Short mmCIF file of C-alpha atoms in Angstrom, two decimals:
data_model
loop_
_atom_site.label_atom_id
_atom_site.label_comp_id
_atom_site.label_asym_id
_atom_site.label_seq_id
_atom_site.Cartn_x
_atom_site.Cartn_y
_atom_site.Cartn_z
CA UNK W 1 0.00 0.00 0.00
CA UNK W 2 1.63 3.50 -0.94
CA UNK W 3 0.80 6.99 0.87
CA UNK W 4 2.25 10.14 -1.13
CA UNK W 5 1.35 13.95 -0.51
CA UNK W 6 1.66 16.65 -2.76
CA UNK W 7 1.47 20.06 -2.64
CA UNK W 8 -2.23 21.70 -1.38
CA UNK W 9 -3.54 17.73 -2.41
CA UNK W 10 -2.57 14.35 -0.16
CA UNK W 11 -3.06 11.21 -1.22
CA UNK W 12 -3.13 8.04 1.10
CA UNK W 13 -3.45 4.88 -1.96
CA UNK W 14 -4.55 1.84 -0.96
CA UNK W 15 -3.16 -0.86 -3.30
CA UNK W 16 -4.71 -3.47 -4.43
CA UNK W 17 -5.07 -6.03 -7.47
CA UNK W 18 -6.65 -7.82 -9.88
CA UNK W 19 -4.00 -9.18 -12.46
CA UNK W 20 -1.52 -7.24 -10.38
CA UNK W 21 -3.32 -3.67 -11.62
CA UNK W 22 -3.90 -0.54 -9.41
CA UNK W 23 -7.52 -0.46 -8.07
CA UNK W 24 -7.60 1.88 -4.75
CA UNK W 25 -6.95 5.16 -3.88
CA UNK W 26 -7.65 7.60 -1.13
CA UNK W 27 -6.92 10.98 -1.26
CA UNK W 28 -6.96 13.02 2.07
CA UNK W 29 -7.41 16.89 1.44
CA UNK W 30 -6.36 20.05 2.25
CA UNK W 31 -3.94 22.99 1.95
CA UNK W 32 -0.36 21.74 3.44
CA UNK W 33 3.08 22.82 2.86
CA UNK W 34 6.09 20.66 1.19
CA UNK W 35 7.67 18.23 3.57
CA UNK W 36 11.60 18.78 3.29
CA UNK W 37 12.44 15.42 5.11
CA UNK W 38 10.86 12.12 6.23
CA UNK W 39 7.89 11.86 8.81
CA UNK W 40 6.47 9.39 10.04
CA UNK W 41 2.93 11.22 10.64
CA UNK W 42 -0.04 12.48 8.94
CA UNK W 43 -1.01 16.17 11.14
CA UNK W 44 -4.19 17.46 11.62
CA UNK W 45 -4.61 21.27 10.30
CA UNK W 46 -5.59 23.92 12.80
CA UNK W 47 -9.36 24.01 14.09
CA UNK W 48 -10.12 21.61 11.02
CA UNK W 49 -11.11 17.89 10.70
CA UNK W 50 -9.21 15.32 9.13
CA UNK W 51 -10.57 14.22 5.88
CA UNK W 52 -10.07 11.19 3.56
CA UNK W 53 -11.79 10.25 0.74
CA UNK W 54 -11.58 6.39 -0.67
CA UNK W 55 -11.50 6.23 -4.40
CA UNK W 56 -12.03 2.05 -4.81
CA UNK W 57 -11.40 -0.33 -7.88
CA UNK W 58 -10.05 2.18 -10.31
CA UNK W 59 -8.83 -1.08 -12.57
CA UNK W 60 -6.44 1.61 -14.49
CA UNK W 61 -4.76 0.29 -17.41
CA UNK W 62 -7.46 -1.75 -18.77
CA UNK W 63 -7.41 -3.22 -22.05
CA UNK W 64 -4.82 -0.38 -22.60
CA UNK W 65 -4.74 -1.47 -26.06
CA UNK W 66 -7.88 -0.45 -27.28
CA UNK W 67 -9.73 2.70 -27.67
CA UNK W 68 -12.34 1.17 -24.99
CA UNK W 69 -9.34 1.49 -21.81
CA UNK W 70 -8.30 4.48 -22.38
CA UNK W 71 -11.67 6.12 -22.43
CA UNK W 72 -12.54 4.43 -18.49
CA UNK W 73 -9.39 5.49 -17.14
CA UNK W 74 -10.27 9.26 -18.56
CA UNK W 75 -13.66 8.59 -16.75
CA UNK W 76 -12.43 7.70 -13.68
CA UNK W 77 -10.22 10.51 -13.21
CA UNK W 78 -12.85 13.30 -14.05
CA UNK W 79 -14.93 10.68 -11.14
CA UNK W 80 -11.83 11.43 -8.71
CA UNK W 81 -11.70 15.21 -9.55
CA UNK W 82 -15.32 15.43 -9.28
CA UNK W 83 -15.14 14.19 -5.82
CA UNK W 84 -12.08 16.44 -4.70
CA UNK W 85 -14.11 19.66 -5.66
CA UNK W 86 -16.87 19.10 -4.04
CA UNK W 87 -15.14 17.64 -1.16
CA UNK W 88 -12.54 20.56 -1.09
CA UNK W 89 -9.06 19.17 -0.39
CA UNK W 90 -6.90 21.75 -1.82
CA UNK W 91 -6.68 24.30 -4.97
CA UNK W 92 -4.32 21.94 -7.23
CA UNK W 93 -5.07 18.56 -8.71
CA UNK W 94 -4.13 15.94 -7.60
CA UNK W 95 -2.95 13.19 -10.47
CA UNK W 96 -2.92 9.33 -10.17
CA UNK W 97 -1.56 6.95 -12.63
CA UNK W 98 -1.90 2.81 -12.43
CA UNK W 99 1.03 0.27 -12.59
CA UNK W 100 2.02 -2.92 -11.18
CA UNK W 101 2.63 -3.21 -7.45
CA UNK W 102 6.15 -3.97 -6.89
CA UNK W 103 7.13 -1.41 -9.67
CA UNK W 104 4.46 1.35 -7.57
CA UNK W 105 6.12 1.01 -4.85
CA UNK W 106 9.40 1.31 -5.88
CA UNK W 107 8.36 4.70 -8.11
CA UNK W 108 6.47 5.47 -5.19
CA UNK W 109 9.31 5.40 -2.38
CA UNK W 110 12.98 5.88 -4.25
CA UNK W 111 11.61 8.38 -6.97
CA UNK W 112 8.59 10.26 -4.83
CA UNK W 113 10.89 12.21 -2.21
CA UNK W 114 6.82 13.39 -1.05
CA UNK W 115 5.77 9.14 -0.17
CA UNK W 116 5.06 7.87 2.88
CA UNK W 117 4.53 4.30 1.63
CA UNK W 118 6.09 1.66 2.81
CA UNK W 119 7.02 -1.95 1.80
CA UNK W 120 7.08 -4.80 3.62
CA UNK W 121 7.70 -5.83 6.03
CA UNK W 122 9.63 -8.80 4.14
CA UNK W 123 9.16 -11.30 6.19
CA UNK W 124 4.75 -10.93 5.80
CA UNK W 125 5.02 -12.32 2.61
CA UNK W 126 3.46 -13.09 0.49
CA UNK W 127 2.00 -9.26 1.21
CA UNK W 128 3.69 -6.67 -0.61
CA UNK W 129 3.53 -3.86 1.91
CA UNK W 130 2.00 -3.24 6.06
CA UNK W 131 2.25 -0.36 7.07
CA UNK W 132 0.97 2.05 9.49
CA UNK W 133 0.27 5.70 9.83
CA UNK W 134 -0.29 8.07 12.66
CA UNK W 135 -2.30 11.30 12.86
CA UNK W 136 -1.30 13.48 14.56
CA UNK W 137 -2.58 16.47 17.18
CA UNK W 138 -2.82 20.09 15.06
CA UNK W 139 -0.66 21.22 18.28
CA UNK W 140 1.43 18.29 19.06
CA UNK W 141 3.15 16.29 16.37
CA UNK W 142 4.16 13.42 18.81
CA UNK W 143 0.62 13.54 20.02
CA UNK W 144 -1.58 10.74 18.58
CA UNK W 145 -4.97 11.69 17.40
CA UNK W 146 -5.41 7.88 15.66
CA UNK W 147 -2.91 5.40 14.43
CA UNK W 148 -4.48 4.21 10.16
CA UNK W 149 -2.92 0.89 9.49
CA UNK W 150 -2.77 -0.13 5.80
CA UNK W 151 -2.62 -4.09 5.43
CA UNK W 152 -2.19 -5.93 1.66
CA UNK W 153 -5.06 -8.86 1.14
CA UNK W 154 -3.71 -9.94 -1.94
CA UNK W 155 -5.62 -10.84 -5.35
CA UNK W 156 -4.26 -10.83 -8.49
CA UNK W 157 -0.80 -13.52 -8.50
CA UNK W 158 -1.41 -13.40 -4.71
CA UNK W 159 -3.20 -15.52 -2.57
CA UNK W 160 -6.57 -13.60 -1.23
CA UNK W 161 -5.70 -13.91 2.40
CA UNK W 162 -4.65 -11.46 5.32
CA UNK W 163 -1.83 -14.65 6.71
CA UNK W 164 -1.66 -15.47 10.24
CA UNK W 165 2.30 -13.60 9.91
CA UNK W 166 -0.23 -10.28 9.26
CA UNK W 167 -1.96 -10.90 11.86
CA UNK W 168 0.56 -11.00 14.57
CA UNK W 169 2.41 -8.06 13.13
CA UNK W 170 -0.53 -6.38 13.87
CA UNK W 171 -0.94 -7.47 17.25
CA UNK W 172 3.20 -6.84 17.71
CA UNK W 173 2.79 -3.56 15.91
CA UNK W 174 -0.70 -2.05 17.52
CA UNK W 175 0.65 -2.98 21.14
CA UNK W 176 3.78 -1.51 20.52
CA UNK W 177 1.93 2.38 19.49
CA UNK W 178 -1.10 1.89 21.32
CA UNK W 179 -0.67 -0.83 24.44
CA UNK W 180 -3.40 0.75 26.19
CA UNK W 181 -5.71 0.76 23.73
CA UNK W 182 -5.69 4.68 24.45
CA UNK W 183 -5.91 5.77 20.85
CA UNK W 184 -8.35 4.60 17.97
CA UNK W 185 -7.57 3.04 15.05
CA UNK W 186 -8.67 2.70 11.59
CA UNK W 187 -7.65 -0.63 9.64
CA UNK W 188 -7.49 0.08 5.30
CA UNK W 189 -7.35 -3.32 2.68
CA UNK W 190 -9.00 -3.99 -0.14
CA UNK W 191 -10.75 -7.38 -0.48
CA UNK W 192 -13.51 -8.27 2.45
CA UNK W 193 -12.92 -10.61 5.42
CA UNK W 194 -15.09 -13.26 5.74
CA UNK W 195 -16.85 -11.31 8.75
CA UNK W 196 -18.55 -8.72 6.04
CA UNK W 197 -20.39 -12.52 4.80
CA UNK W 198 -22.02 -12.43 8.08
CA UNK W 199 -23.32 -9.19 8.88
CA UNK W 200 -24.22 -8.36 5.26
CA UNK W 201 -28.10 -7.14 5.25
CA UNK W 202 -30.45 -9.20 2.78
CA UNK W 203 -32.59 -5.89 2.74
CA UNK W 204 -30.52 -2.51 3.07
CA UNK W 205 -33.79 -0.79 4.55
CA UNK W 206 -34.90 -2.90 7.27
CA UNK W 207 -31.39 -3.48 8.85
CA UNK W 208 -28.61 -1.02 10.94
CA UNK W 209 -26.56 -0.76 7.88
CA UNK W 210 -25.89 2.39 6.34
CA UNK W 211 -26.03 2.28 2.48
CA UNK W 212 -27.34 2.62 -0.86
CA UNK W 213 -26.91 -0.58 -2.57
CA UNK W 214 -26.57 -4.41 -1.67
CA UNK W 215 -26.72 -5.48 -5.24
CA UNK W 216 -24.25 -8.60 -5.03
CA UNK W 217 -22.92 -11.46 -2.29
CA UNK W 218 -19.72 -10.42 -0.65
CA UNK W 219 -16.88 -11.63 -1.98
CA UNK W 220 -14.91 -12.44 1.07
CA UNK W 221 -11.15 -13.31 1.36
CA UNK W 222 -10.11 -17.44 0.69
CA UNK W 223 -10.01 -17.40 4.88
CA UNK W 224 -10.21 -16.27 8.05
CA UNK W 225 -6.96 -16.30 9.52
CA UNK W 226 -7.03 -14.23 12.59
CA UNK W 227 -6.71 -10.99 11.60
CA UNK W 228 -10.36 -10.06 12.71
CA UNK W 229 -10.56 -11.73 16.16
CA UNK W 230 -7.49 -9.23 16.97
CA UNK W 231 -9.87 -6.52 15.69
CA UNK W 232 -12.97 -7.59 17.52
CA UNK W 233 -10.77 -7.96 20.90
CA UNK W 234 -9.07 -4.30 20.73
CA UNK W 235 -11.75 -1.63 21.76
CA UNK W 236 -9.38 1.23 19.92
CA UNK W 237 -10.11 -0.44 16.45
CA UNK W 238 -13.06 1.74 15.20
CA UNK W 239 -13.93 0.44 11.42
CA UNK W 240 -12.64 -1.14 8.53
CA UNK W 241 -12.51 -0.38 5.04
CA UNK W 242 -12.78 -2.70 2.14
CA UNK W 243 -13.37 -2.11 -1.77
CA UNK W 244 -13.42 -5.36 -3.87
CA UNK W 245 -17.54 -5.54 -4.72
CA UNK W 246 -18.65 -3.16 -7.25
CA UNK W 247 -22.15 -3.34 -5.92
CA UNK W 248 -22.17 -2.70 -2.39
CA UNK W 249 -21.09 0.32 -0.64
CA UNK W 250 -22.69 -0.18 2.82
CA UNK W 251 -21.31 -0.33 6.75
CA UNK W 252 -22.26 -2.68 9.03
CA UNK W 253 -21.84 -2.59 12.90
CA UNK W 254 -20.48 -5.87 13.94
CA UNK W 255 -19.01 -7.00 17.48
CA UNK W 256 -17.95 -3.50 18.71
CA UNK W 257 -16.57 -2.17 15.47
CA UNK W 258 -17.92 -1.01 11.65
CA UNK W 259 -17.38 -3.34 8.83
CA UNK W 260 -17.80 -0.24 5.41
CA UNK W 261 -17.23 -0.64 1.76
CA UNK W 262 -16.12 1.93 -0.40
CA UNK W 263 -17.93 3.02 -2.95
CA UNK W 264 -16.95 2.09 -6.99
CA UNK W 265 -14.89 5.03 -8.29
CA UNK W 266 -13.42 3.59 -11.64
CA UNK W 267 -14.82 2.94 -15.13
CA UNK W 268 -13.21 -0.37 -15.44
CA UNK W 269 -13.84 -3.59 -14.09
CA UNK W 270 -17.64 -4.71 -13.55
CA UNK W 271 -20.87 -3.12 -13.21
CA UNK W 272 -22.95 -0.38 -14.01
CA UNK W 273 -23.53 1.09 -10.97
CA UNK W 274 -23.14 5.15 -10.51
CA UNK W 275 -19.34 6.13 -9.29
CA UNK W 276 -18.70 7.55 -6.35
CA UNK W 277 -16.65 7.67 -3.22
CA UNK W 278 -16.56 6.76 0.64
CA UNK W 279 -15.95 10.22 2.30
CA UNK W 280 -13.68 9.74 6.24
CA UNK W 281 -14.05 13.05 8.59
CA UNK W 282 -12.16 12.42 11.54
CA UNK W 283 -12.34 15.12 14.24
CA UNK W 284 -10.00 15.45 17.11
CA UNK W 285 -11.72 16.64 20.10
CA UNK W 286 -13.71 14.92 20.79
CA UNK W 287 -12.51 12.21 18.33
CA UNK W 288 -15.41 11.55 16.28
CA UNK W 289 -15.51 9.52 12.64
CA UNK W 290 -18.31 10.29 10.31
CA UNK W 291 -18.59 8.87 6.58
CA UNK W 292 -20.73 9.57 3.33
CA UNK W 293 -20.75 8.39 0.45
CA UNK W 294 -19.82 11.60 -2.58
CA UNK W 295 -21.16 10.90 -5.83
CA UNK W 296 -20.01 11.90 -9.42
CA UNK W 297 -22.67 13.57 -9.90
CA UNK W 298 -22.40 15.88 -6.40
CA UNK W 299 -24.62 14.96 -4.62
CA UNK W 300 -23.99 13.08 -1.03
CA UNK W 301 -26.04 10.14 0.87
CA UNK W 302 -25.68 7.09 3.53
CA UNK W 303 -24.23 9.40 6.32
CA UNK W 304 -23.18 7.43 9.58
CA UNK W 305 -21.63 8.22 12.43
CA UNK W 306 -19.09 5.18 13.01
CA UNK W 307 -18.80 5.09 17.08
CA UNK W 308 -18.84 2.17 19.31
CA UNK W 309 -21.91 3.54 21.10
CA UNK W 310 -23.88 3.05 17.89
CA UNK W 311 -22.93 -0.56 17.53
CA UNK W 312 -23.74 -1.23 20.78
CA UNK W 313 -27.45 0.44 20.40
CA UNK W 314 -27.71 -1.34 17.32
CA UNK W 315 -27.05 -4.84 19.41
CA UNK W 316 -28.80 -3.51 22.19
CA UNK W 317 -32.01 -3.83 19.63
CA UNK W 318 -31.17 -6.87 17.99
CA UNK W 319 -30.98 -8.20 21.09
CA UNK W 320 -34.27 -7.03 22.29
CA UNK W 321 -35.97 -8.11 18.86
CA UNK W 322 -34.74 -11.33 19.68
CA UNK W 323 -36.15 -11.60 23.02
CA UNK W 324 -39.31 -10.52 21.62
CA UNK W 325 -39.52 -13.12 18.55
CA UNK W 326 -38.62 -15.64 20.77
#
């Protein structure tokens, strides 16, 4: 997964494949200066919120061959800038471009002196790159607002899988920054743990998901190998964010976290549905996480507020509707 900023535009991408082409970027906005060296941090502007927006399965480069490719990738872009406008990240563009992973990352780290992505770690393969990110206090850049971990689930050449050797670098990682559990944390990959399978609504209306369409069966990772029971156990771990199905773009409370997709952003791949993007506000005091879904045509829908207190409610009822059926 690669993170690069730019000037007045910052984008977070979020790699990941189908026949080893880009499919996922997010691009967090507003009006920063050049970094000169290295940093390890993401910082909050002054009296502002935090905002990230998730441009999912891009499928760039296409049937590059033919007049058809071309043409999506074109689409998707105006999609992106479309989004960025209305969303208001900065007064430049912002410019993406699609290529293979290993090759991305290496563009993206030797020749982007601007990246903060990061490979590896080598020894989580078959993963290309695990990474995490803190944000940090407006005030305080060694204060911790949230800690964004990026994890690689595969696809393409690679097995579909978050490994067990992801899993505890998580755990190693997570109670290394955050043993207290003191700070939240928001978890990024691309295809769907096998936990979206379970809590995904037959009927979008009559359940406490937050969505506009549930148009296809999720199409989960090949399995489960631990990665979510570490998530359901930490009570910093706020939501996760998937791409991956072209036809759903819901969240999902489950245990005491959100389970979201993002919402289609690129003219490639499958489906018809309208383009769009998940929209992240993260505010510092108090922390709060809101999303929306931005669509290409400008307007906005499926607002949520992603807190623990909602999922709670929301089992509370279930709970009680139980009780009551029974």
């Amino acid at each position: 997964m690669a993170l690069a900023s730019a000037r007045k535009c910052w984008t977070i991408t979020s790699l990941a494949f189908l026949s080893l082409l880009f499919r996922s970027i997010l691009a967090v906005g507003w009006t920063v200066a050049l970094r000169t060296k290295p940093v390890n941090y993401l910082r909050f502007p002054s009296a502002a919120p935090f905002k990230i927006a998730v441009f999912a399965d891009l499928h760039f480069g296409e049937n590059a061959w033919t007049d058809w490719g071309p043409k999506q990738d074109l689409n998707s872009v105006k999609v992106m800038s479309t989004v960025l406008d209305n969303e208001n990240p900065g007064e430049e563009d912002c410019s993406f471009r699609g290529t293979r992973r290993l090759e991305l990352m290496k563009n993206e780290i030797m020749d982007n002196a601007l990246s903060y992505s990061k490979t590896g770690p080598k020894e989580l393969w078959p993963s290309v790159s695990n990474y995490v990110i803190q944000l940090s206090s407006s005030n305080d850049p060694q204060s911790p607002v949230a800690f964004v971990y990026f994890m690689d689930s595969g696809g393409g050449s690679y097995p579909e899988v978050l490994s067990g050797t992801q899993a505890k670098w998580f755990h190693n990682k997570s109670n290394e920054l955050n043993p207290d559990s003191r700070v939240p944390e928001i978890i990024f990959w691309h295809i769907p743990s096998t936990a979206y399978g379970k809590v995904a609504p037959m009927f979008l209306p009559f359940s406490f998901c937050v969505g506009s369409i549930n148009k296809e069966s999720v199409a989960a990772q090949e399995a489960e190998m631990g990665v979510m029971k570490l998530l359901e156990e930490r009570p910093s771990v706020k939501a996760v964010f998937v791409g991956h199905n072209h036809g759903l773009d819901w969240c999902c409370p489950y245990k005491k976290l959100w389970l979201c997709f993002a919402r289609h952003t690129g003219y490639g791949g499958y489906g018809n549905w309208a383009r769009g993007a998940r929209i992240l506000e993260i505010t510092q005091q108090p922390f709060s996480l809101k999303s929306w879904i931005r669509m290409e045509d400008g307007h906005t829908h499926s607002e949520v507020i992603l807190s623990s207190e909602t999922v709670l409610l929301s089992s509370f009822l279930v709970d009680q509707f139980s009780s009551k059926e029974k």
